[in-house]
Amino acid sequence: MGMTISQKILAAHAGRDYVEPGELLNCKLDVVLGNDVTAPVAISEFKRLDLDKVFDQEKIVLVPDHFAPNKDIKSAEQCKIMRDFAGQYGIKNYFEIGQMGIEHCLLPEQGLVLPGDLIIGADSHTCTYGALGAFATGVGSTDMAAGMATGEAWFKVPEAIKFVYYGKLSEWVGGKDLILHTIGDIGVEGARYMSMEFTGEVIRNLSMDNRFTMANMAIEAGGKNGIIEPDAITLEYIRHRAKRSFTLYKSDEDAVYCEIREYDVSGLEPVVAFPHLPENTRSVSEATGITLDQVVIGSCTNGRIEDLEMAARILKGKKIHPEIRTIILPGTQQIFLEAMRRGYIEIFIEAGAAVSTPTCGPCLGGHMGILAKGEKALATTNRNFVGRMGHPESEVYLASPAVAAASAIKGKITPPWEV
Amino acid sequence: MIFSGRVHKFGADIDTDAIIPARYLNTFDPQELAGHCMEDADPEFPNKVQAGDIIAADKNFGCGSSREHAPIAIKGAGVSCVIAKSFARIFYRNCINIGLPILECSEAVDAIKEGDQVEVDLKTGKITNLRTSEEYQAIPFPEFMQQIMDKGGLINYVKERKGS
């Protein structure tokens, strides 16, 4: 019987030729990731093991991005725990402020995650790397600690849902709209414990940045991983980034899926997820006119260069509505620099947006754009739970950079074609 | 392990931001986190929860972020066990890893009311509502997970294997 790409990657890392859904495997890991919120807990657990070394100094990645640059004294202490640990144990891939970026923008950019890899990260959006044809999944801090010690983790081989997208995307529609549309269809637990495999002609023609956005939000449907078969677009992306060998896996023709869902996305409008769940989706036309207080463009979902390109295209020569606070956060230093070279930063500032150093800050209500009671934000982030960006009585609408930029200009949710 | 406690009920899709809002994640001290446990779902919860209490929730409990602070906050608040119709994957794994007992049982969640006194036998998966004497059967933990729990979590388990 054939295997899916996810089965194949898990099998290869367990030293097996064939594995089937439901099997429990102990697998070797290629990358173990943590951030300033999750790594301190993992380090505290790791230290209980009384080990003088980690399993591999090259394969652990530590990124201070959530409450960094340090937002307060407690956050500074947490970042220091991670920095000290990185120094003490000789962790090669620790990224200090000035080099760091939002982890899920940074690791692919730096070539630290590659096709065929098995990756765990103590951050739920670790599933982002599935866009490269890797098996990547979020875990908690204790799994990260055990991973740092042993280089291994146990996995239950997931069943898979295959999503097939066909048709032609209209001008303002991209990865964010496809994934929100999918979550709206199957719900926030529609793929609980499962592998989400994104396929079809639309995916084949989708850029890497848009693919990252899709895989990134697999967790918002409860998915264990989101994955896209690597192809010429993947290879072009990693060509100058990969510094080690990698393996390309593809699902077999006779691979078994528990469900296949097909979407004709011709005519799909930009999608907006209403408070307080990513599954509460409507088309932008149905959301038009909702007044806003803040717009955030950035995050591990939409903080890449194409996202900023889209925002710049819409904001060029325009002014942001005077009652809207717009915060734009390039995902990494490299993305920031590239945006500057292309003139996007000037466009943003002239339009009246604040441009920030990379941080997860506002997405999780950490810092850099917290909402007051009763305020509404439209964000290109991934979650709109109660209190996610601030006060429990604030509201978050999720959408693409195109909708976000258009809405910033009008002060209310606006389709991109109306500005 | 058998637990007995008073039930606090919650609805569907309780996410980890509701269990412990990110604004408190600049610490991982269990008692500090416990002081804000479930605060965005029920602001009174940190004040009314007592040692041994049980949480009963609808589907997809613990969805969202991977923060282990969520089960740490629940455990720190003294909650002995969480029963839900289903758990989000990372939260489920984190509970096993830190030793917070959990069980999936839709029947029990539907029947049990806020404030009921409930007894849970983790080994057999039997849940008893002491108010009504009704019994519900959850699927007990597989043996290797019980082992991780018995050792007090994954780190102790790994420590023992490393030593052998």
Coordinates of C-alpha atoms in Angstrom, one line a residue:
Chain A
M1 CA 0.0 0.0 0.0
G2 CA 1.3 3.5 -0.8
M3 CA 2.3 6.1 1.7
T4 CA 1.7 9.8 1.9
I5 CA 4.6 12.2 2.0
S6 CA 4.1 12.5 5.8
Q7 CA 4.2 8.8 6.3
K8 CA 7.4 8.6 4.2
I9 CA 9.2 11.2 6.2
L10 CA 8.3 9.7 9.5
A11 CA 9.2 6.2 8.3
A12 CA 12.6 7.4 7.1
H13 CA 13.4 9.0 10.4
A14 CA 12.3 5.8 12.3
G15 CA 14.5 3.6 10.1
R16 CA 11.5 1.9 8.6
D17 CA 10.4 1.1 5.0
Y18 CA 6.7 1.4 5.7
V19 CA 4.5 2.8 8.5
E20 CA 0.8 3.1 8.7
P21 CA -1.5 5.7 10.4
G22 CA -1.9 5.0 14.1
E23 CA 1.5 3.5 14.6
L24 CA 3.7 4.9 17.3
L25 CA 7.3 5.6 16.3
N26 CA 10.4 6.9 17.9
C27 CA 12.0 9.1 15.3
K28 CA 15.3 10.9 14.9
L29 CA 15.0 14.7 14.6
D30 CA 16.7 17.1 12.2
V31 CA 15.8 20.3 14.0
V32 CA 14.6 21.2 17.5
L33 CA 13.3 24.8 17.9
G34 CA 12.4 27.0 20.8
N35 CA 11.6 30.7 21.5
D36 CA 11.8 33.0 24.5
V37 CA 8.5 31.9 25.9
T38 CA 8.8 28.1 25.4
A39 CA 12.6 27.5 25.6
P40 CA 13.1 28.7 29.2
V41 CA 10.6 26.1 30.4
A42 CA 12.4 23.5 28.2
I43 CA 15.8 24.6 29.5
S44 CA 14.6 24.2 33.1
E45 CA 13.4 20.7 32.3
F46 CA 16.6 19.9 30.4
K47 CA 18.7 20.9 33.4
R48 CA 16.9 18.3 35.5
L49 CA 18.6 15.7 33.3
D50 CA 22.1 16.7 34.5
L51 CA 23.6 16.4 31.0
D52 CA 26.8 18.2 30.0
K53 CA 25.8 18.4 26.4
V54 CA 22.9 18.6 23.9
F55 CA 22.4 15.9 21.3
D56 CA 23.8 18.1 18.5
Q57 CA 24.8 21.8 18.8
E58 CA 24.0 22.4 15.1
K59 CA 20.4 21.0 15.2
I60 CA 19.0 23.2 18.0
V61 CA 17.6 26.6 17.0
L62 CA 16.8 29.3 19.6
V63 CA 15.1 32.5 18.6
P64 CA 14.1 35.3 21.0
D65 CA 11.1 36.7 19.1
H66 CA 7.9 36.6 21.2
F67 CA 8.5 39.2 23.9
A68 CA 11.8 40.4 22.3
P69 CA 13.3 43.0 22.0
N70 CA 12.6 42.5 25.7
K71 CA 9.3 44.2 26.6
D72 CA 9.8 44.1 30.4
I73 CA 12.1 42.9 33.1
K74 CA 10.6 39.4 33.3
S75 CA 10.9 39.0 29.6
A76 CA 14.5 40.1 29.8
E77 CA 15.1 37.4 32.3
Q78 CA 13.5 34.8 30.1
C79 CA 15.6 35.9 27.1
K80 CA 18.7 35.8 29.3
I81 CA 18.0 32.2 30.3
M82 CA 18.0 31.3 26.7
R83 CA 21.1 33.3 25.8
D84 CA 23.0 31.9 28.7
F85 CA 22.0 28.4 27.8
A86 CA 23.0 28.9 24.2
G87 CA 26.4 30.1 25.3
Q88 CA 26.9 27.4 27.9
Y89 CA 26.0 24.5 25.6
G90 CA 27.5 26.0 22.4
I91 CA 24.2 26.2 20.5
K92 CA 25.2 27.3 17.0
N93 CA 21.9 28.7 15.9
Y94 CA 21.0 31.2 18.5
F95 CA 19.8 34.4 16.9
E96 CA 20.4 37.6 18.9
I97 CA 18.5 40.9 18.4
G98 CA 19.8 42.4 15.2
Q99 CA 20.0 39.0 13.5
M100 CA 16.8 37.4 14.7
G101 CA 13.5 37.4 13.1
I102 CA 10.1 35.8 13.7
E103 CA 11.2 32.1 13.9
H104 CA 9.0 30.7 11.2
C105 CA 10.1 33.4 8.7
L106 CA 13.8 33.1 9.9
L107 CA 14.4 29.3 9.7
P108 CA 13.4 28.8 6.1
E109 CA 15.2 32.0 5.1
Q110 CA 18.4 30.8 6.7
G111 CA 18.2 27.4 5.1
L112 CA 17.9 25.7 8.5
V113 CA 14.9 23.7 7.5
L114 CA 14.8 21.7 4.3
P115 CA 12.7 19.3 2.4
G116 CA 12.4 15.8 3.9
D117 CA 13.4 17.1 7.4
L118 CA 11.6 16.0 10.6
I119 CA 11.3 19.1 12.8
I120 CA 9.8 19.7 16.2
G121 CA 9.4 23.2 17.6
A122 CA 8.0 24.4 20.9
D123 CA 5.7 26.7 19.0
S124 CA 2.5 25.7 17.4
H125 CA 3.2 27.4 14.1
T126 CA 6.2 25.1 13.5
C127 CA 3.9 23.5 11.0
T128 CA 5.0 26.3 8.6
Y129 CA 8.0 24.4 7.3
G130 CA 5.7 21.8 5.8
A131 CA 5.6 24.3 2.9
L132 CA 9.1 23.0 2.0
G133 CA 8.0 19.3 2.0
A134 CA 9.3 18.7 5.5
F135 CA 7.3 17.1 8.4
A136 CA 7.2 19.8 11.0
T137 CA 5.0 20.0 14.0
G138 CA 4.5 22.0 17.2
V139 CA 5.2 20.5 20.6
G140 CA 5.4 21.7 24.2
S141 CA 8.5 22.6 26.1
T142 CA 9.0 19.2 27.7
D143 CA 9.1 17.5 24.3
M144 CA 11.6 20.2 23.3
A145 CA 13.7 19.4 26.3
A146 CA 13.7 15.7 25.6
G147 CA 14.5 16.5 22.0
M148 CA 17.5 18.6 22.9
A149 CA 18.7 15.7 25.1
T150 CA 18.1 12.7 22.8
G151 CA 17.6 14.1 19.3
E152 CA 14.5 11.9 19.2
A153 CA 10.7 12.2 19.8
W154 CA 7.8 9.8 19.6
F155 CA 5.1 10.3 17.0
K156 CA 1.8 8.8 16.2
V157 CA 1.7 8.5 12.4
P158 CA -1.3 10.7 11.5
E159 CA -4.1 10.0 9.1
A160 CA -4.1 12.5 6.2
I161 CA -6.7 14.7 4.5
K162 CA -5.8 15.7 1.0
F163 CA -7.0 19.1 -0.1
V164 CA -7.1 19.7 -3.8
Y165 CA -7.4 23.3 -5.1
Y166 CA -8.2 23.9 -8.7
G167 CA -9.3 26.9 -10.9
K168 CA -7.7 30.3 -11.2
L169 CA -7.1 32.6 -8.3
S170 CA -8.3 36.2 -8.8
E171 CA -6.0 39.1 -8.5
W172 CA -6.3 39.8 -4.8
V173 CA -6.5 36.3 -3.6
G174 CA -3.6 34.2 -2.2
G175 CA -2.5 31.7 0.3
K176 CA -4.1 33.4 3.3
D177 CA -7.5 33.3 1.6
L178 CA -7.1 29.7 0.6
I179 CA -6.2 28.6 4.1
L180 CA -8.9 30.7 5.8
H181 CA -11.4 29.3 3.3
T182 CA -10.3 25.8 4.1
I183 CA -10.5 26.3 7.9
G184 CA -13.9 27.9 7.4
D185 CA -15.0 24.8 5.6
I186 CA -13.6 22.1 8.0
G187 CA -13.6 24.0 11.3
V188 CA -11.0 24.6 14.0
E189 CA -10.9 20.9 14.8
G190 CA -11.6 19.6 11.3
A191 CA -8.1 18.2 11.0
R192 CA -7.4 17.5 14.6
Y193 CA -4.4 15.1 15.0
M194 CA -4.2 14.8 11.1
S195 CA -1.9 15.6 8.4
M196 CA -3.2 18.3 5.9
E197 CA -1.8 17.8 2.5
F198 CA -2.3 20.8 0.2
T199 CA -2.3 19.8 -3.5
G200 CA -3.7 20.7 -6.9
E201 CA -2.9 23.1 -9.8
V202 CA -3.4 26.2 -7.6
I203 CA -0.8 25.0 -5.1
R204 CA 1.6 24.0 -7.9
N205 CA 1.5 27.6 -9.1
L206 CA 1.7 29.2 -5.7
S207 CA 4.8 31.1 -4.6
M208 CA 6.8 29.9 -1.5
D209 CA 5.7 32.8 0.6
N210 CA 2.0 31.9 -0.1
R211 CA 2.8 28.3 0.6
F212 CA 4.3 29.2 4.0
T213 CA 1.2 31.1 4.9
M214 CA -1.0 28.0 4.1
A215 CA 1.1 25.5 6.0
N216 CA 1.5 28.0 8.9
M217 CA -2.2 27.8 9.7
A218 CA -2.7 24.0 9.5
I219 CA -2.7 24.2 13.4
E220 CA -5.7 26.5 13.3
A221 CA -7.7 23.5 11.9
G222 CA -6.2 21.3 14.6
G223 CA -3.8 19.7 12.1
K224 CA -0.6 17.9 13.2
N225 CA 1.2 19.2 10.2
G226 CA 0.5 20.9 6.9
I227 CA 2.5 19.8 3.9
I228 CA 3.1 20.5 0.3
E229 CA 5.1 18.3 -2.0
P230 CA 8.4 19.9 -3.0
D231 CA 8.7 21.0 -6.6
A232 CA 10.7 23.4 -8.9
I233 CA 9.5 26.4 -6.8
T234 CA 10.7 24.7 -3.6
L235 CA 14.1 23.9 -5.2
E236 CA 14.5 27.4 -6.4
Y237 CA 13.8 28.8 -2.9
I238 CA 16.4 26.6 -1.2
R239 CA 19.0 26.7 -4.0
H240 CA 21.2 29.3 -2.3
R241 CA 20.0 28.6 1.2
A242 CA 20.6 24.9 1.8
K243 CA 24.0 24.1 3.3
R244 CA 23.4 20.4 3.8
S245 CA 21.8 17.5 1.9
F246 CA 18.1 17.0 1.8
T247 CA 15.6 14.5 0.5
L248 CA 12.5 15.1 -1.7
Y249 CA 9.5 13.0 -0.9
K250 CA 6.3 12.7 -2.8
S251 CA 3.0 10.9 -1.9
D252 CA 2.5 7.7 -3.7
E253 CA -0.3 7.5 -6.3
D254 CA -2.0 4.9 -4.2
A255 CA -1.5 6.6 -0.8
V256 CA -4.4 6.4 1.5
Y257 CA -6.3 9.4 2.7
C258 CA -9.1 9.5 5.2
E259 CA -10.7 12.2 3.2
I260 CA -10.2 14.1 0.0
R261 CA -11.7 17.6 -0.3
E262 CA -11.7 19.5 -3.5
Y263 CA -12.1 23.3 -3.9
D264 CA -12.8 25.2 -7.1
V265 CA -11.3 28.5 -6.1
S266 CA -12.0 30.4 -9.3
G267 CA -14.1 33.4 -8.2
L268 CA -13.0 33.0 -4.5
E269 CA -13.0 36.4 -2.9
P270 CA -10.5 37.5 -0.2
V271 CA -11.6 35.9 3.1
V272 CA -12.0 37.5 6.5
A273 CA -12.2 35.5 9.7
F274 CA -14.5 37.1 12.3
P275 CA -14.0 37.0 16.1
H276 CA -13.4 34.8 17.9
L277 CA -12.3 31.7 15.9
P278 CA -10.4 31.4 12.6
E279 CA -13.3 29.2 11.3
N280 CA -15.8 32.2 11.4
T281 CA -15.0 33.1 7.8
R282 CA -16.9 35.3 5.4
S283 CA -16.0 36.9 2.1
V284 CA -14.6 40.4 2.3
S285 CA -17.8 41.7 0.7
E286 CA -19.7 40.4 3.6
A287 CA -17.3 42.1 6.0
T288 CA -17.1 45.4 4.3
G289 CA -17.8 48.5 6.4
I290 CA -16.8 47.1 9.9
T291 CA -14.9 50.0 11.5
L292 CA -11.5 49.4 12.9
D293 CA -9.0 50.9 15.4
Q294 CA -5.8 49.1 14.4
V295 CA -4.3 47.2 11.4
V296 CA -1.4 44.8 11.8
I297 CA 0.6 43.5 8.9
G298 CA 3.2 40.9 9.7
S299 CA 3.6 37.7 11.8
C300 CA 4.8 34.2 11.0
T301 CA 1.8 34.0 8.8
N302 CA 2.2 37.1 6.6
G303 CA 5.4 38.9 7.4
R304 CA 7.4 37.9 4.3
I305 CA 8.5 40.0 1.4
E306 CA 5.6 39.2 -0.9
D307 CA 3.2 40.1 1.9
L308 CA 5.0 43.5 2.2
E309 CA 5.0 43.8 -1.5
M310 CA 1.2 43.5 -1.6
A311 CA 0.8 46.0 1.2
A312 CA 3.2 48.5 -0.6
R313 CA 1.3 48.1 -3.8
I314 CA -1.9 49.2 -2.2
L315 CA -0.5 51.8 0.2
K316 CA 1.8 53.5 -2.4
G317 CA 0.9 57.2 -2.6
K318 CA -2.0 56.8 -0.2
K319 CA -2.6 57.9 3.3
I320 CA -3.8 55.7 6.1
H321 CA -7.1 56.7 7.7
P322 CA -6.3 59.2 10.6
E323 CA -8.1 57.1 13.2
I324 CA -6.3 53.9 12.3
R325 CA -3.1 52.8 14.0
T326 CA -1.2 50.7 11.4
I327 CA 1.7 48.6 12.5
I328 CA 3.9 46.8 9.9
L329 CA 6.4 44.2 11.0
P330 CA 8.8 42.7 8.5
G331 CA 9.4 39.0 9.6
T332 CA 13.2 39.1 9.6
Q333 CA 16.1 41.5 9.3
Q334 CA 16.7 40.3 5.8
I335 CA 13.0 40.9 4.8
F336 CA 13.3 44.4 6.5
L337 CA 16.4 45.2 4.5
E338 CA 14.9 43.9 1.2
A339 CA 11.7 45.9 1.8
M340 CA 13.9 49.0 2.4
R341 CA 15.9 48.4 -0.8
R342 CA 12.7 48.1 -2.8
G343 CA 11.3 51.3 -1.3
Y344 CA 8.4 49.7 0.6
I345 CA 9.5 51.1 4.0
E346 CA 9.3 54.6 2.6
I347 CA 5.9 53.9 1.2
F348 CA 4.7 52.6 4.6
I349 CA 6.0 55.5 6.5
E350 CA 4.8 58.1 4.1
A351 CA 1.4 56.5 4.2
G352 CA 1.4 56.9 8.0
A353 CA 2.2 53.4 9.2
A354 CA 4.6 52.5 12.1
V355 CA 7.3 50.0 10.9
S356 CA 8.7 47.8 13.6
T357 CA 11.7 45.5 14.1
P358 CA 10.7 41.9 13.7
T359 CA 8.7 40.5 16.7
C360 CA 5.7 38.3 17.4
G361 CA 4.6 41.0 19.8
P362 CA 1.1 42.2 18.8
C363 CA 0.0 38.8 17.4
L364 CA -0.3 37.3 20.8
G365 CA -1.1 40.4 22.7
G366 CA 2.5 40.6 24.0
H367 CA 3.6 44.1 23.1
M368 CA 3.9 46.5 20.2
G369 CA 0.2 47.1 19.6
I370 CA -2.1 45.9 22.4
L371 CA -5.8 46.5 22.1
A372 CA -7.9 48.4 24.7
K373 CA -11.4 47.3 25.8
G374 CA -13.9 47.4 22.9
E375 CA -11.2 48.0 20.2
K376 CA -11.2 46.2 16.9
A377 CA -8.2 45.2 14.9
L378 CA -7.8 43.6 11.5
A379 CA -4.6 41.6 11.4
T380 CA -2.7 39.4 9.0
T381 CA -1.9 37.1 11.9
N382 CA -3.3 33.6 12.6
R383 CA -5.5 33.7 15.7
N384 CA -8.5 35.8 16.7
F385 CA -9.3 34.1 20.0
V386 CA -10.9 36.1 22.9
G387 CA -8.2 38.4 24.3
R388 CA -5.6 37.3 21.7
M389 CA -4.3 40.8 21.0
G390 CA -5.1 42.5 24.3
H391 CA -8.2 43.2 26.4
P392 CA -10.7 40.2 26.6
E393 CA -13.3 42.5 25.2
S394 CA -11.3 43.5 22.1
E395 CA -11.9 41.9 18.7
V396 CA -9.6 40.6 16.0
Y397 CA -10.4 40.0 12.3
L398 CA -8.0 37.9 10.3
A399 CA -7.3 38.6 6.6
S400 CA -4.6 38.9 4.0
P401 CA -2.1 41.8 3.6
A402 CA -4.2 43.1 0.6
V403 CA -7.3 43.4 2.7
A404 CA -5.3 44.8 5.7
A405 CA -3.7 47.5 3.6
A406 CA -7.0 48.5 1.9
S407 CA -8.8 48.6 5.3
A408 CA -6.0 50.7 6.8
I409 CA -6.7 53.4 4.2
K410 CA -10.5 53.4 4.6
G411 CA -10.6 52.9 8.3
K412 CA -13.0 50.0 7.9
I413 CA -12.8 46.5 6.4
T414 CA -12.5 47.1 2.7
P415 CA -12.0 45.0 -0.4
P416 CA -8.6 45.7 -2.1
W417 CA -10.2 46.7 -5.3
E418 CA -12.0 49.6 -3.7
V419 CA -8.9 51.7 -3.0
Chain B
M1 CA -4.8 6.9 40.6
I2 CA -8.2 7.9 41.7
F3 CA -9.3 11.5 42.0
S4 CA -12.4 13.0 43.5
G5 CA -13.4 16.7 43.1
R6 CA -15.9 19.3 42.3
V7 CA -16.6 20.0 38.6
H8 CA -16.1 23.3 36.7
K9 CA -17.7 23.2 33.3
F10 CA -16.4 24.9 30.1
G11 CA -17.7 25.1 26.5
A12 CA -16.1 24.1 23.2
D13 CA -12.8 25.2 21.7
I14 CA -11.3 26.6 24.9
D15 CA -8.0 27.8 23.6
T16 CA -4.7 28.2 25.4
D17 CA -5.0 32.0 25.3
A18 CA -8.1 31.6 27.4
I19 CA -6.4 29.0 29.7
I20 CA -3.4 31.3 30.3
P21 CA -3.4 34.6 28.3
A22 CA 0.0 35.4 26.6
R23 CA 0.3 38.6 28.7
Y24 CA 1.3 36.4 31.6
L25 CA 3.8 34.2 29.7
N26 CA 6.8 36.3 30.9
T27 CA 7.1 33.8 33.7
F28 CA 6.7 30.0 34.1
D29 CA 6.2 29.9 37.8
P30 CA 3.2 27.5 38.3
Q31 CA 1.7 29.5 41.2
E32 CA 1.9 32.8 39.3
L33 CA 0.4 31.2 36.3
A34 CA -2.3 29.6 38.4
G35 CA -3.4 33.0 39.6
H36 CA -4.6 33.8 36.0
C37 CA -5.7 30.3 35.0
M38 CA -8.8 30.3 32.8
E39 CA -9.2 34.0 33.4
D40 CA -10.3 35.0 29.9
A41 CA -13.0 32.3 29.9
D42 CA -14.1 32.8 33.5
P43 CA -12.5 35.7 35.4
E44 CA -13.6 34.2 38.8
F45 CA -12.0 30.8 38.2
P46 CA -8.7 31.5 39.8
N47 CA -10.5 32.6 43.0
K48 CA -13.0 29.8 43.2
V49 CA -10.9 26.8 42.1
Q50 CA -9.9 24.5 45.0
A51 CA -7.3 21.7 45.2
G52 CA -8.6 18.5 43.7
D53 CA -11.3 20.2 41.5
I54 CA -12.0 18.8 38.0
I55 CA -12.5 20.6 34.7
A56 CA -15.1 19.2 32.3
A57 CA -15.1 20.8 28.9
D58 CA -16.7 20.3 25.5
K59 CA -14.7 19.6 22.3
N60 CA -11.2 20.7 21.3
F61 CA -10.0 21.8 24.7
G62 CA -6.6 23.4 24.6
C63 CA -6.5 24.4 21.0
G64 CA -4.1 27.1 19.8
S65 CA -0.7 27.8 21.0
S66 CA 1.8 25.1 22.1
R67 CA 2.4 26.9 25.4
E68 CA 3.1 24.3 28.2
H69 CA 2.2 27.1 30.5
A70 CA -1.5 26.2 29.9
P71 CA -1.4 22.7 31.6
I72 CA 1.2 24.1 34.1
A73 CA -1.4 26.8 35.1
I74 CA -4.2 24.2 35.4
K75 CA -2.0 21.8 37.4
G76 CA -0.7 24.8 39.5
A77 CA -4.3 25.8 40.3
G78 CA -4.7 22.4 41.9
V79 CA -7.0 20.8 39.3
S80 CA -6.7 17.1 39.6
C81 CA -8.0 16.1 36.2
V82 CA -9.5 17.5 33.0
I83 CA -12.3 15.6 31.2
A84 CA -13.2 16.8 27.7
K85 CA -15.1 15.6 24.6
S86 CA -11.8 16.0 22.8
F87 CA -8.4 17.7 23.3
A88 CA -6.3 19.6 20.8
R89 CA -3.2 17.6 19.9
I90 CA -0.3 19.6 21.4
F91 CA -2.2 20.3 24.6
Y92 CA -2.9 16.6 25.0
R93 CA 0.7 15.8 24.6
N94 CA 1.8 18.5 27.0
C95 CA -0.6 17.2 29.7
I96 CA 1.0 13.7 29.5
N97 CA 4.5 15.3 29.5
I98 CA 3.9 17.3 32.7
G99 CA 1.7 14.8 34.4
L100 CA -1.7 16.5 34.3
P101 CA -4.3 13.7 34.1
I102 CA -6.8 14.0 31.3
L103 CA -9.6 11.8 29.9
E104 CA -11.8 12.0 26.8
C105 CA -15.4 11.2 27.4
S106 CA -18.3 12.9 25.6
E107 CA -21.0 11.2 27.7
A108 CA -19.6 12.3 31.0
V109 CA -19.2 15.9 29.8
D110 CA -22.8 16.0 28.6
A111 CA -24.2 14.5 31.8
I112 CA -22.1 16.2 34.5
K113 CA -23.3 19.6 35.8
E114 CA -21.3 22.5 37.2
G115 CA -20.6 21.8 40.9
D116 CA -21.1 18.0 40.7
Q117 CA -18.8 15.9 42.8
V118 CA -17.1 13.5 40.4
E119 CA -14.7 10.5 40.9
V120 CA -12.2 9.6 38.2
D121 CA -10.2 6.3 38.1
L122 CA -7.4 7.1 35.7
K123 CA -6.2 3.5 35.3
T124 CA -9.6 2.1 34.3
G125 CA -11.0 5.3 32.7
K126 CA -14.1 5.0 34.9
I127 CA -15.8 8.3 35.7
T128 CA -18.5 8.4 38.5
N129 CA -20.8 11.3 39.1
L130 CA -21.2 11.0 42.9
R131 CA -24.4 13.2 42.8
T132 CA -26.3 10.9 40.5
S133 CA -24.2 7.7 40.9
E134 CA -24.0 7.5 37.1
E135 CA -20.9 6.0 35.6
Y136 CA -19.2 6.8 32.3
Q137 CA -16.4 4.9 30.6
A138 CA -13.5 6.7 29.1
I139 CA -10.7 4.9 27.2
P140 CA -7.9 4.7 29.7
F141 CA -4.3 5.8 28.8
P142 CA -2.2 3.4 26.8
E143 CA 0.3 1.7 29.0
F144 CA 3.4 3.6 27.8
M145 CA 1.6 6.9 28.6
Q146 CA 0.6 5.6 32.0
Q147 CA 4.3 4.9 32.5
I148 CA 5.3 8.4 31.6
M149 CA 2.7 9.6 34.0
D150 CA 3.8 7.2 36.7
K151 CA 7.3 8.5 36.5
G152 CA 6.0 12.0 37.0
G153 CA 6.3 13.2 33.4
L154 CA 8.5 12.7 30.3
I155 CA 11.7 14.1 31.8
N156 CA 11.8 11.6 34.6
Y157 CA 11.0 8.9 32.1
V158 CA 13.9 10.0 29.8
K159 CA 16.2 10.3 32.8
E160 CA 15.5 6.7 33.8
R161 CA 16.1 5.4 30.2
K162 CA 19.3 7.4 30.0
G163 CA 20.5 5.8 33.2
S164 CA 19.8 2.3 32.1

